[in-house]
């Protein structure tokens, strides 16, 4: 039975369709929202509206996801671009606030923990528009991370909270969130991953790099603690270079990371990939890979090294050994499932753990992954009926009507 959620309907219901405005802004949002948007479009009583804030805006970080995940073009693109956290958040609030004055939805759905998430949730809450938060309740318990601040504040504002793992529900309970607002539905990123694995492909980045018959590792780095301090970045790359003496390390680099590498002594241990088969071992840096190419690279890697939350989840589903180069994780289920190891931000510990993983990979066949509960590719199908029922339940309560549960 769905819990009672009290919010006043102030949207436009002239055509008797529930007008749901979904927000995307940064690369991770695309994977989370794509299956939800597809599911919303299957419901004739829903009018989906897609807003792209423009937080990520170049092709490799934005448009490629619309193309490959078959997401329709956004109804609105706010075009906010890059900037400091506070400036970007403020600009999203300003432009999204102007938008909802012109085209007011009945509900706003935000996902994850990026600046677009908190900015649009805050505007909607101030405007009395119900907010649903996808991927609620995740906590690293490290408030030095901007994402943690965004997560906490968005959950405090949300009327409906959808969780991906059981620990998230416990976190929300510990914070005093009404359990009637919380729904454990699974992981939308896994919905996208399942669908992506079904797309037939004739060629891929992995094949172009000549890695179809040889072991390799994949590296991603983008968090400020790892890439914005030159000495830490240099030491990290030197540790990765040690790993790359054993197998090639494929490094699709976030634009900010690539800029920082160009300004450090660490550039000497990184090679730039310019197309064709990689000559051999080494760290091979390239621009961000498309979604399908990156999944293909991860799926066949013997090891992934990352500081990304989403990559931790994807490697867990794929059963690929993952080393998380952070002091903590807001996704503890990836550790309890046995695929992910959090090693902190010490380059020496990173190197030791990577070599141990490579040694075990050489001596053991990869086991069949055991996925967390509800990571089955059906999260969107669970979410949409809840959005509709909770909204209409609350709407009827405001009107003094009864809605069957």
Short mmCIF file of C-alpha atoms in Angstrom, two decimals:
data_model
loop_
_atom_site.label_atom_id
_atom_site.label_comp_id
_atom_site.label_asym_id
_atom_site.label_seq_id
_atom_site.Cartn_x
_atom_site.Cartn_y
_atom_site.Cartn_z
CA UNK A 1 0.00 0.00 0.00
CA UNK A 2 1.28 3.45 -0.83
CA UNK A 3 1.89 5.84 2.01
CA UNK A 4 0.00 9.10 2.41
CA UNK A 5 1.92 12.09 1.07
CA UNK A 6 0.46 15.54 1.63
CA UNK A 7 1.18 18.15 -0.99
CA UNK A 8 -1.15 20.61 -2.67
CA UNK A 9 -1.61 20.33 -6.42
CA UNK A 10 -0.88 23.65 -8.11
CA UNK A 11 0.01 22.47 -11.61
CA UNK A 12 -1.94 22.68 -14.87
CA UNK A 13 -4.30 19.75 -15.31
CA UNK A 14 -6.47 21.18 -18.09
CA UNK A 15 -6.18 18.08 -20.29
CA UNK A 16 -6.47 15.73 -17.30
CA UNK A 17 -2.99 14.34 -17.95
CA UNK A 18 -0.32 14.36 -15.24
CA UNK A 19 2.38 16.74 -16.46
CA UNK A 20 5.71 15.43 -15.15
CA UNK A 21 8.86 17.49 -15.72
CA UNK A 22 12.05 15.39 -15.60
CA UNK A 23 15.41 17.11 -15.13
CA UNK A 24 18.75 16.12 -16.64
CA UNK A 25 21.91 18.16 -16.48
CA UNK A 26 25.08 16.10 -16.11
CA UNK A 27 26.26 12.86 -17.66
CA UNK A 28 25.03 10.56 -14.83
CA UNK A 29 21.50 12.00 -15.06
CA UNK A 30 21.15 10.82 -18.65
CA UNK A 31 21.53 7.14 -17.76
CA UNK A 32 19.13 7.46 -14.83
CA UNK A 33 16.41 9.36 -16.67
CA UNK A 34 16.43 7.60 -20.06
CA UNK A 35 14.44 4.52 -18.96
CA UNK A 36 12.09 6.63 -16.85
CA UNK A 37 11.29 8.94 -19.77
CA UNK A 38 10.65 5.92 -22.00
CA UNK A 39 8.27 4.46 -19.41
CA UNK A 40 6.46 7.78 -18.91
CA UNK A 41 5.87 8.02 -22.66
CA UNK A 42 4.08 4.65 -22.57
CA UNK A 43 1.39 6.08 -20.27
CA UNK A 44 -1.38 7.95 -22.07
CA UNK A 45 -2.46 9.69 -18.87
CA UNK A 46 1.01 11.26 -18.43
CA UNK A 47 2.43 14.24 -20.29
CA UNK A 48 6.22 13.99 -19.91
CA UNK A 49 8.36 17.12 -20.25
CA UNK A 50 12.15 16.87 -20.44
CA UNK A 51 14.36 19.74 -19.25
CA UNK A 52 18.13 19.76 -19.87
CA UNK A 53 19.84 22.36 -17.69
CA UNK A 54 23.01 22.31 -19.83
CA UNK A 55 25.28 21.62 -16.84
CA UNK A 56 27.18 19.25 -19.14
CA UNK A 57 26.97 20.57 -22.66
CA UNK A 58 29.54 19.19 -25.13
CA UNK A 59 28.72 16.20 -27.34
CA UNK A 60 30.71 13.56 -25.44
CA UNK A 61 29.25 14.57 -22.07
CA UNK A 62 25.68 15.25 -23.17
CA UNK A 63 24.25 14.80 -26.68
CA UNK A 64 25.79 11.37 -27.23
CA UNK A 65 23.63 10.03 -24.41
CA UNK A 66 20.46 11.34 -26.04
CA UNK A 67 21.53 9.66 -29.27
CA UNK A 68 22.60 6.29 -27.87
CA UNK A 69 19.92 5.95 -25.18
CA UNK A 70 17.24 6.97 -27.69
CA UNK A 71 16.01 9.84 -25.55
CA UNK A 72 13.90 12.40 -27.41
CA UNK A 73 15.33 15.92 -27.67
CA UNK A 74 14.66 17.94 -24.53
CA UNK A 75 11.63 20.19 -24.55
CA UNK A 76 13.76 22.86 -22.92
CA UNK A 77 17.52 23.41 -22.71
CA UNK A 78 18.47 26.03 -20.14
CA UNK A 79 22.06 26.27 -21.45
CA UNK A 80 23.66 27.16 -18.12
CA UNK A 81 27.13 25.80 -18.98
CA UNK A 82 30.01 25.38 -16.54
CA UNK A 83 31.02 27.44 -13.52
CA UNK A 84 31.77 27.22 -9.83
CA UNK A 85 29.37 25.14 -7.77
CA UNK A 86 27.61 28.15 -6.29
CA UNK A 87 27.44 30.11 -9.55
CA UNK A 88 26.21 27.14 -11.55
CA UNK A 89 23.60 26.22 -8.93
CA UNK A 90 22.37 29.82 -8.80
CA UNK A 91 22.12 30.09 -12.59
CA UNK A 92 20.15 26.83 -12.83
CA UNK A 93 17.78 28.11 -10.13
CA UNK A 94 17.30 31.40 -11.95
CA UNK A 95 16.62 29.89 -15.38
CA UNK A 96 14.52 26.99 -14.11
CA UNK A 97 12.56 29.37 -11.92
CA UNK A 98 11.75 31.47 -14.99
CA UNK A 99 10.73 28.33 -16.88
CA UNK A 100 8.19 27.10 -14.31
CA UNK A 101 6.57 30.53 -14.32
CA UNK A 102 5.85 30.02 -18.03
CA UNK A 103 5.22 26.26 -18.16
CA UNK A 104 4.18 24.94 -14.78
CA UNK A 105 4.33 21.17 -14.27
CA UNK A 106 2.31 19.09 -11.85
CA UNK A 107 5.45 17.33 -10.61
CA UNK A 108 9.23 17.67 -10.95
CA UNK A 109 11.48 14.58 -10.98
CA UNK A 110 15.19 14.98 -10.24
CA UNK A 111 17.89 12.33 -10.09
CA UNK A 112 21.19 11.80 -8.33
CA UNK A 113 23.30 14.43 -6.64
CA UNK A 114 24.57 16.99 -9.16
CA UNK A 115 24.00 20.75 -9.00
CA UNK A 116 21.02 20.49 -11.35
CA UNK A 117 19.38 18.12 -8.86
CA UNK A 118 19.40 20.42 -5.85
CA UNK A 119 18.81 23.61 -7.86
CA UNK A 120 15.64 22.38 -9.57
CA UNK A 121 14.37 20.64 -6.43
CA UNK A 122 14.74 23.87 -4.46
CA UNK A 123 12.89 25.93 -7.07
CA UNK A 124 10.07 23.37 -7.28
CA UNK A 125 9.73 23.18 -3.49
CA UNK A 126 9.53 26.97 -3.17
CA UNK A 127 6.89 27.01 -5.91
CA UNK A 128 4.78 24.37 -4.21
CA UNK A 129 5.40 21.82 -6.98
CA UNK A 130 5.78 18.21 -5.74
CA UNK A 131 9.34 16.85 -6.04
CA UNK A 132 10.33 13.21 -6.60
CA UNK A 133 13.97 12.26 -6.03
CA UNK A 134 15.44 9.31 -7.91
CA UNK A 135 18.37 7.68 -6.07
CA UNK A 136 17.44 9.10 -2.67
CA UNK A 137 19.05 8.22 0.65
CA UNK A 138 22.61 7.47 -0.49
CA UNK A 139 25.15 8.81 1.98
CA UNK A 140 28.94 8.95 2.07
CA UNK A 141 28.81 10.76 5.45
CA UNK A 142 31.47 13.12 4.09
CA UNK A 143 30.20 16.67 3.83
CA UNK A 144 33.38 17.84 2.16
CA UNK A 145 31.87 16.31 -1.01
CA UNK A 146 29.57 18.75 -2.82
CA UNK A 147 27.49 15.76 -3.93
CA UNK A 148 26.77 14.83 -0.31
CA UNK A 149 25.38 18.30 0.39
CA UNK A 150 23.21 18.03 -2.73
CA UNK A 151 21.93 14.60 -1.69
CA UNK A 152 21.01 15.62 1.84
CA UNK A 153 19.23 18.81 0.83
CA UNK A 154 17.34 17.24 -2.06
CA UNK A 155 16.06 14.46 0.17
CA UNK A 156 14.93 17.04 2.73
CA UNK A 157 12.90 18.81 0.03
CA UNK A 158 11.47 15.78 -1.77
CA UNK A 159 7.86 14.61 -1.42
CA UNK A 160 8.59 11.18 -2.93
CA UNK A 161 11.93 9.42 -2.43
CA UNK A 162 12.95 6.45 -4.57
CA UNK A 163 15.84 4.34 -3.24
CA UNK A 164 18.21 2.00 -5.07
CA UNK A 165 19.53 -0.08 -2.17
CA UNK A 166 18.38 -1.04 1.31
CA UNK A 167 21.00 1.06 3.12
CA UNK A 168 19.48 4.20 1.58
CA UNK A 169 16.14 3.53 3.22
CA UNK A 170 17.86 3.05 6.57
CA UNK A 171 19.73 6.34 6.14
CA UNK A 172 16.46 8.17 5.51
CA UNK A 173 14.84 6.51 8.51
CA UNK A 174 17.79 7.60 10.68
CA UNK A 175 17.23 11.16 9.46
CA UNK A 176 13.57 11.07 10.47
CA UNK A 177 12.08 10.94 6.96
CA UNK A 178 8.46 9.77 6.90
CA UNK A 179 8.63 6.14 5.72
CA UNK A 180 5.41 6.69 3.77
CA UNK A 181 7.38 8.91 1.38
CA UNK A 182 10.11 6.31 0.69
CA UNK A 183 9.88 3.61 -1.99
CA UNK A 184 12.54 0.96 -2.67
CA UNK A 185 12.35 0.46 -6.44
CA UNK A 186 15.80 -0.59 -7.68
CA UNK A 187 18.28 1.23 -9.85
CA UNK A 188 17.44 3.15 -13.03
CA UNK A 189 21.10 3.10 -14.12
CA UNK A 190 20.80 -0.67 -14.31
CA UNK A 191 17.67 -0.31 -16.46
CA UNK A 192 19.78 1.67 -18.94
CA UNK A 193 22.65 -0.79 -18.72
CA UNK A 194 20.40 -3.80 -19.38
CA UNK A 195 18.93 -2.13 -22.46
CA UNK A 196 22.35 -1.04 -23.70
CA UNK A 197 23.68 -4.59 -23.52
CA UNK A 198 20.86 -5.66 -25.83
CA UNK A 199 21.80 -3.18 -28.58
CA UNK A 200 23.63 -5.00 -31.40
CA UNK A 201 26.95 -3.39 -32.30
CA UNK A 202 29.14 -3.89 -35.33
CA UNK A 203 32.15 -1.99 -34.02
CA UNK A 204 33.39 -0.48 -30.80
CA UNK A 205 36.18 1.56 -29.28
CA UNK A 206 37.56 -1.59 -27.67
CA UNK A 207 37.96 -3.29 -31.02
CA UNK A 208 39.48 -0.18 -32.58
CA UNK A 209 42.07 -0.12 -29.78
CA UNK A 210 43.00 -3.73 -30.48
CA UNK A 211 41.93 -4.90 -27.01
CA UNK A 212 39.54 -7.68 -27.95
CA UNK A 213 42.10 -10.43 -27.28
CA UNK A 214 44.24 -8.95 -24.49
CA UNK A 215 43.67 -8.07 -20.84
CA UNK A 216 43.42 -4.40 -19.94
CA UNK A 217 42.20 -2.11 -17.16
CA UNK A 218 39.92 0.95 -17.28
CA UNK A 219 40.54 4.14 -15.31
CA UNK A 220 38.26 7.09 -14.56
CA UNK A 221 39.17 10.05 -12.34
CA UNK A 222 37.22 13.27 -11.88
CA UNK A 223 36.72 14.11 -8.20
CA UNK A 224 38.44 17.30 -7.01
CA UNK A 225 40.28 15.48 -4.20
CA UNK A 226 42.05 13.36 -6.82
CA UNK A 227 42.58 15.67 -9.78
CA UNK A 228 42.67 19.30 -8.63
CA UNK A 229 45.76 19.16 -6.41
CA UNK A 230 48.83 18.78 -8.69
CA UNK A 231 50.97 16.68 -6.33
CA UNK A 232 48.16 14.23 -5.57
CA UNK A 233 47.38 13.92 -9.27
CA UNK A 234 51.04 13.34 -10.15
CA UNK A 235 51.47 10.62 -7.50
CA UNK A 236 48.22 8.96 -8.54
CA UNK A 237 49.27 8.81 -12.19
CA UNK A 238 52.66 7.38 -11.21
CA UNK A 239 50.88 4.59 -9.30
CA UNK A 240 48.63 3.91 -12.29
CA UNK A 241 51.71 3.85 -14.52
CA UNK A 242 53.07 1.01 -12.35
CA UNK A 243 49.88 -0.94 -13.01
CA UNK A 244 50.23 -0.11 -16.72
CA UNK A 245 53.60 -1.85 -16.83
CA UNK A 246 51.62 -5.09 -16.57
CA UNK A 247 48.58 -4.37 -18.77
CA UNK A 248 47.32 -1.41 -20.82
CA UNK A 249 45.20 1.06 -18.85
CA UNK A 250 42.47 2.75 -20.89
CA UNK A 251 41.76 6.23 -19.50
CA UNK A 252 38.71 8.11 -20.88
CA UNK A 253 39.43 11.43 -19.17
CA UNK A 254 36.91 13.98 -17.93
CA UNK A 255 37.68 17.35 -19.60
CA UNK A 256 38.71 18.96 -16.30
CA UNK A 257 40.97 16.01 -15.48
CA UNK A 258 42.62 16.21 -18.89
CA UNK A 259 43.29 19.93 -18.45
CA UNK A 260 44.84 19.33 -15.05
CA UNK A 261 47.05 16.54 -16.37
CA UNK A 262 48.36 18.83 -19.07
CA UNK A 263 49.56 21.18 -16.34
CA UNK A 264 51.33 18.59 -14.16
CA UNK A 265 54.50 16.54 -14.27
CA UNK A 266 52.20 13.51 -14.41
CA UNK A 267 51.76 14.05 -18.12
CA UNK A 268 55.08 12.28 -18.63
CA UNK A 269 53.59 8.93 -17.56
CA UNK A 270 50.43 9.25 -19.66
CA UNK A 271 50.23 8.65 -23.40
CA UNK A 272 47.56 10.19 -25.61
CA UNK A 273 45.61 7.73 -27.72
CA UNK A 274 45.11 9.06 -31.24
CA UNK A 275 43.31 6.13 -32.81
CA UNK A 276 44.18 2.62 -33.92
CA UNK A 277 45.45 -0.32 -31.83
CA UNK A 278 47.37 0.68 -28.71
CA UNK A 279 51.05 -0.26 -29.15
CA UNK A 280 51.20 -2.07 -25.81
CA UNK A 281 51.30 -1.42 -22.09
CA UNK A 282 50.92 2.09 -20.72
CA UNK A 283 48.28 4.60 -19.64
CA UNK A 284 46.27 5.60 -22.71
CA UNK A 285 44.32 8.82 -22.21
CA UNK A 286 41.49 9.80 -24.56
CA UNK A 287 38.40 12.04 -24.52
CA UNK A 288 35.30 10.76 -22.70
CA UNK A 289 33.94 7.62 -24.35
CA UNK A 290 30.35 7.34 -25.49
CA UNK A 291 28.00 5.45 -23.17
CA UNK A 292 27.94 2.29 -25.27
CA UNK A 293 31.70 2.30 -25.83
CA UNK A 294 32.39 2.84 -22.16
CA UNK A 295 30.08 0.00 -21.11
CA UNK A 296 31.80 -2.26 -23.63
CA UNK A 297 35.21 -1.31 -22.25
CA UNK A 298 34.11 -1.95 -18.66
CA UNK A 299 32.35 -5.19 -19.46
CA UNK A 300 35.50 -6.81 -20.85
CA UNK A 301 38.09 -5.25 -18.51
CA UNK A 302 39.92 -7.33 -15.94
CA UNK A 303 39.94 -4.35 -13.56
CA UNK A 304 38.30 -0.93 -13.25
CA UNK A 305 39.81 1.87 -11.15
CA UNK A 306 37.45 4.76 -10.49
CA UNK A 307 36.27 7.52 -8.19
CA UNK A 308 32.78 7.52 -9.76
CA UNK A 309 29.69 6.36 -7.91
CA UNK A 310 27.90 5.21 -11.05
CA UNK A 311 30.85 3.13 -12.23
CA UNK A 312 30.83 1.30 -8.89
CA UNK A 313 27.22 0.29 -9.57
CA UNK A 314 27.80 -0.70 -13.19
CA UNK A 315 30.81 -2.88 -12.38
CA UNK A 316 28.81 -4.57 -9.62
CA UNK A 317 26.07 -5.52 -12.07
CA UNK A 318 28.64 -6.67 -14.64
CA UNK A 319 30.69 -8.61 -12.07
CA UNK A 320 33.89 -6.71 -12.95
CA UNK A 321 36.47 -6.17 -10.15
CA UNK A 322 36.47 -2.49 -9.17
CA UNK A 323 38.82 -0.39 -7.03
CA UNK A 324 37.29 2.81 -5.74
CA UNK A 325 39.90 5.51 -5.22
CA UNK A 326 38.06 7.40 -2.50
CA UNK A 327 37.92 7.49 1.28
CA UNK A 328 34.29 6.37 1.31
CA UNK A 329 31.36 5.29 -0.83
CA UNK A 330 27.70 6.25 -0.70
CA UNK A 331 26.94 2.90 -2.39
CA UNK A 332 27.89 0.29 0.23
CA UNK A 333 25.97 -2.46 -1.54
CA UNK A 334 28.71 -2.51 -4.19
CA UNK A 335 31.18 -3.46 -1.45
CA UNK A 336 28.95 -6.03 0.24
CA UNK A 337 28.37 -7.73 -3.12
CA UNK A 338 32.13 -8.36 -3.27
CA UNK A 339 33.05 -6.64 -6.54
CA UNK A 340 34.14 -3.26 -5.18
CA UNK A 341 36.99 -2.35 -2.82
CA UNK A 342 37.31 1.17 -1.38
CA UNK A 343 41.03 1.89 -0.88
CA UNK A 344 41.19 5.56 0.09
CA UNK A 345 43.21 8.22 -1.75
CA UNK A 346 46.69 6.88 -0.98
CA UNK A 347 48.51 6.07 -4.26
CA UNK A 348 50.57 3.33 -2.54
CA UNK A 349 47.42 1.57 -1.35
CA UNK A 350 45.92 1.98 -4.80
CA UNK A 351 48.93 0.29 -6.37
CA UNK A 352 48.95 -2.58 -3.86
CA UNK A 353 45.25 -3.24 -4.30
CA UNK A 354 45.44 -3.06 -8.10
CA UNK A 355 48.31 -5.55 -8.26
CA UNK A 356 46.45 -7.90 -5.91
CA UNK A 357 43.35 -7.71 -8.09
CA UNK A 358 45.38 -8.39 -11.23
CA UNK A 359 47.03 -11.38 -9.63
CA UNK A 360 43.70 -12.86 -8.55
CA UNK A 361 42.21 -12.13 -11.99
CA UNK A 362 45.01 -14.12 -13.59
CA UNK A 363 44.44 -17.08 -11.30
CA UNK A 364 40.63 -17.18 -11.15
CA UNK A 365 37.84 -17.25 -13.70
CA UNK A 366 35.36 -14.42 -13.34
CA UNK A 367 32.37 -15.59 -11.32
CA UNK A 368 28.75 -14.97 -12.29
CA UNK A 369 27.75 -11.66 -10.69
CA UNK A 370 25.24 -11.65 -7.86
CA UNK A 371 23.19 -8.47 -8.22
CA UNK A 372 21.70 -6.44 -5.39
CA UNK A 373 17.94 -6.76 -4.81
CA UNK A 374 15.74 -5.19 -7.52
CA UNK A 375 18.67 -4.43 -9.83
CA UNK A 376 16.78 -6.21 -12.59
CA UNK A 377 16.14 -3.57 -15.25
CA UNK A 378 12.56 -2.95 -14.05
CA UNK A 379 12.98 0.12 -11.83
CA UNK A 380 11.22 2.50 -14.24
CA UNK A 381 8.22 0.17 -14.44
CA UNK A 382 7.95 0.37 -10.63
CA UNK A 383 8.46 4.12 -10.39
CA UNK A 384 5.82 5.38 -12.82
CA UNK A 385 2.77 3.77 -11.15
CA UNK A 386 3.94 5.16 -7.81
CA UNK A 387 4.33 8.67 -9.24
CA UNK A 388 0.81 8.54 -10.61
CA UNK A 389 -0.86 6.95 -7.61
CA UNK A 390 0.81 9.13 -5.00
CA UNK A 391 0.03 12.29 -6.95
CA UNK A 392 -3.62 11.46 -7.53
CA UNK A 393 -4.00 10.23 -3.97
CA UNK A 394 -2.78 13.57 -2.67
CA UNK A 395 -4.79 15.51 -5.25
CA UNK A 396 -7.97 13.68 -4.24
CA UNK A 397 -7.21 14.26 -0.55
CA UNK A 398 -6.93 18.01 -1.20
CA UNK A 399 -10.29 17.87 -3.00
CA UNK A 400 -11.92 15.76 -0.29
CA UNK A 401 -12.26 12.72 -2.55
CA UNK A 402 -11.24 9.11 -2.04
CA UNK A 403 -8.81 7.24 -4.29
CA UNK A 404 -8.69 3.40 -4.07
CA UNK A 405 -5.27 2.05 -3.06
#
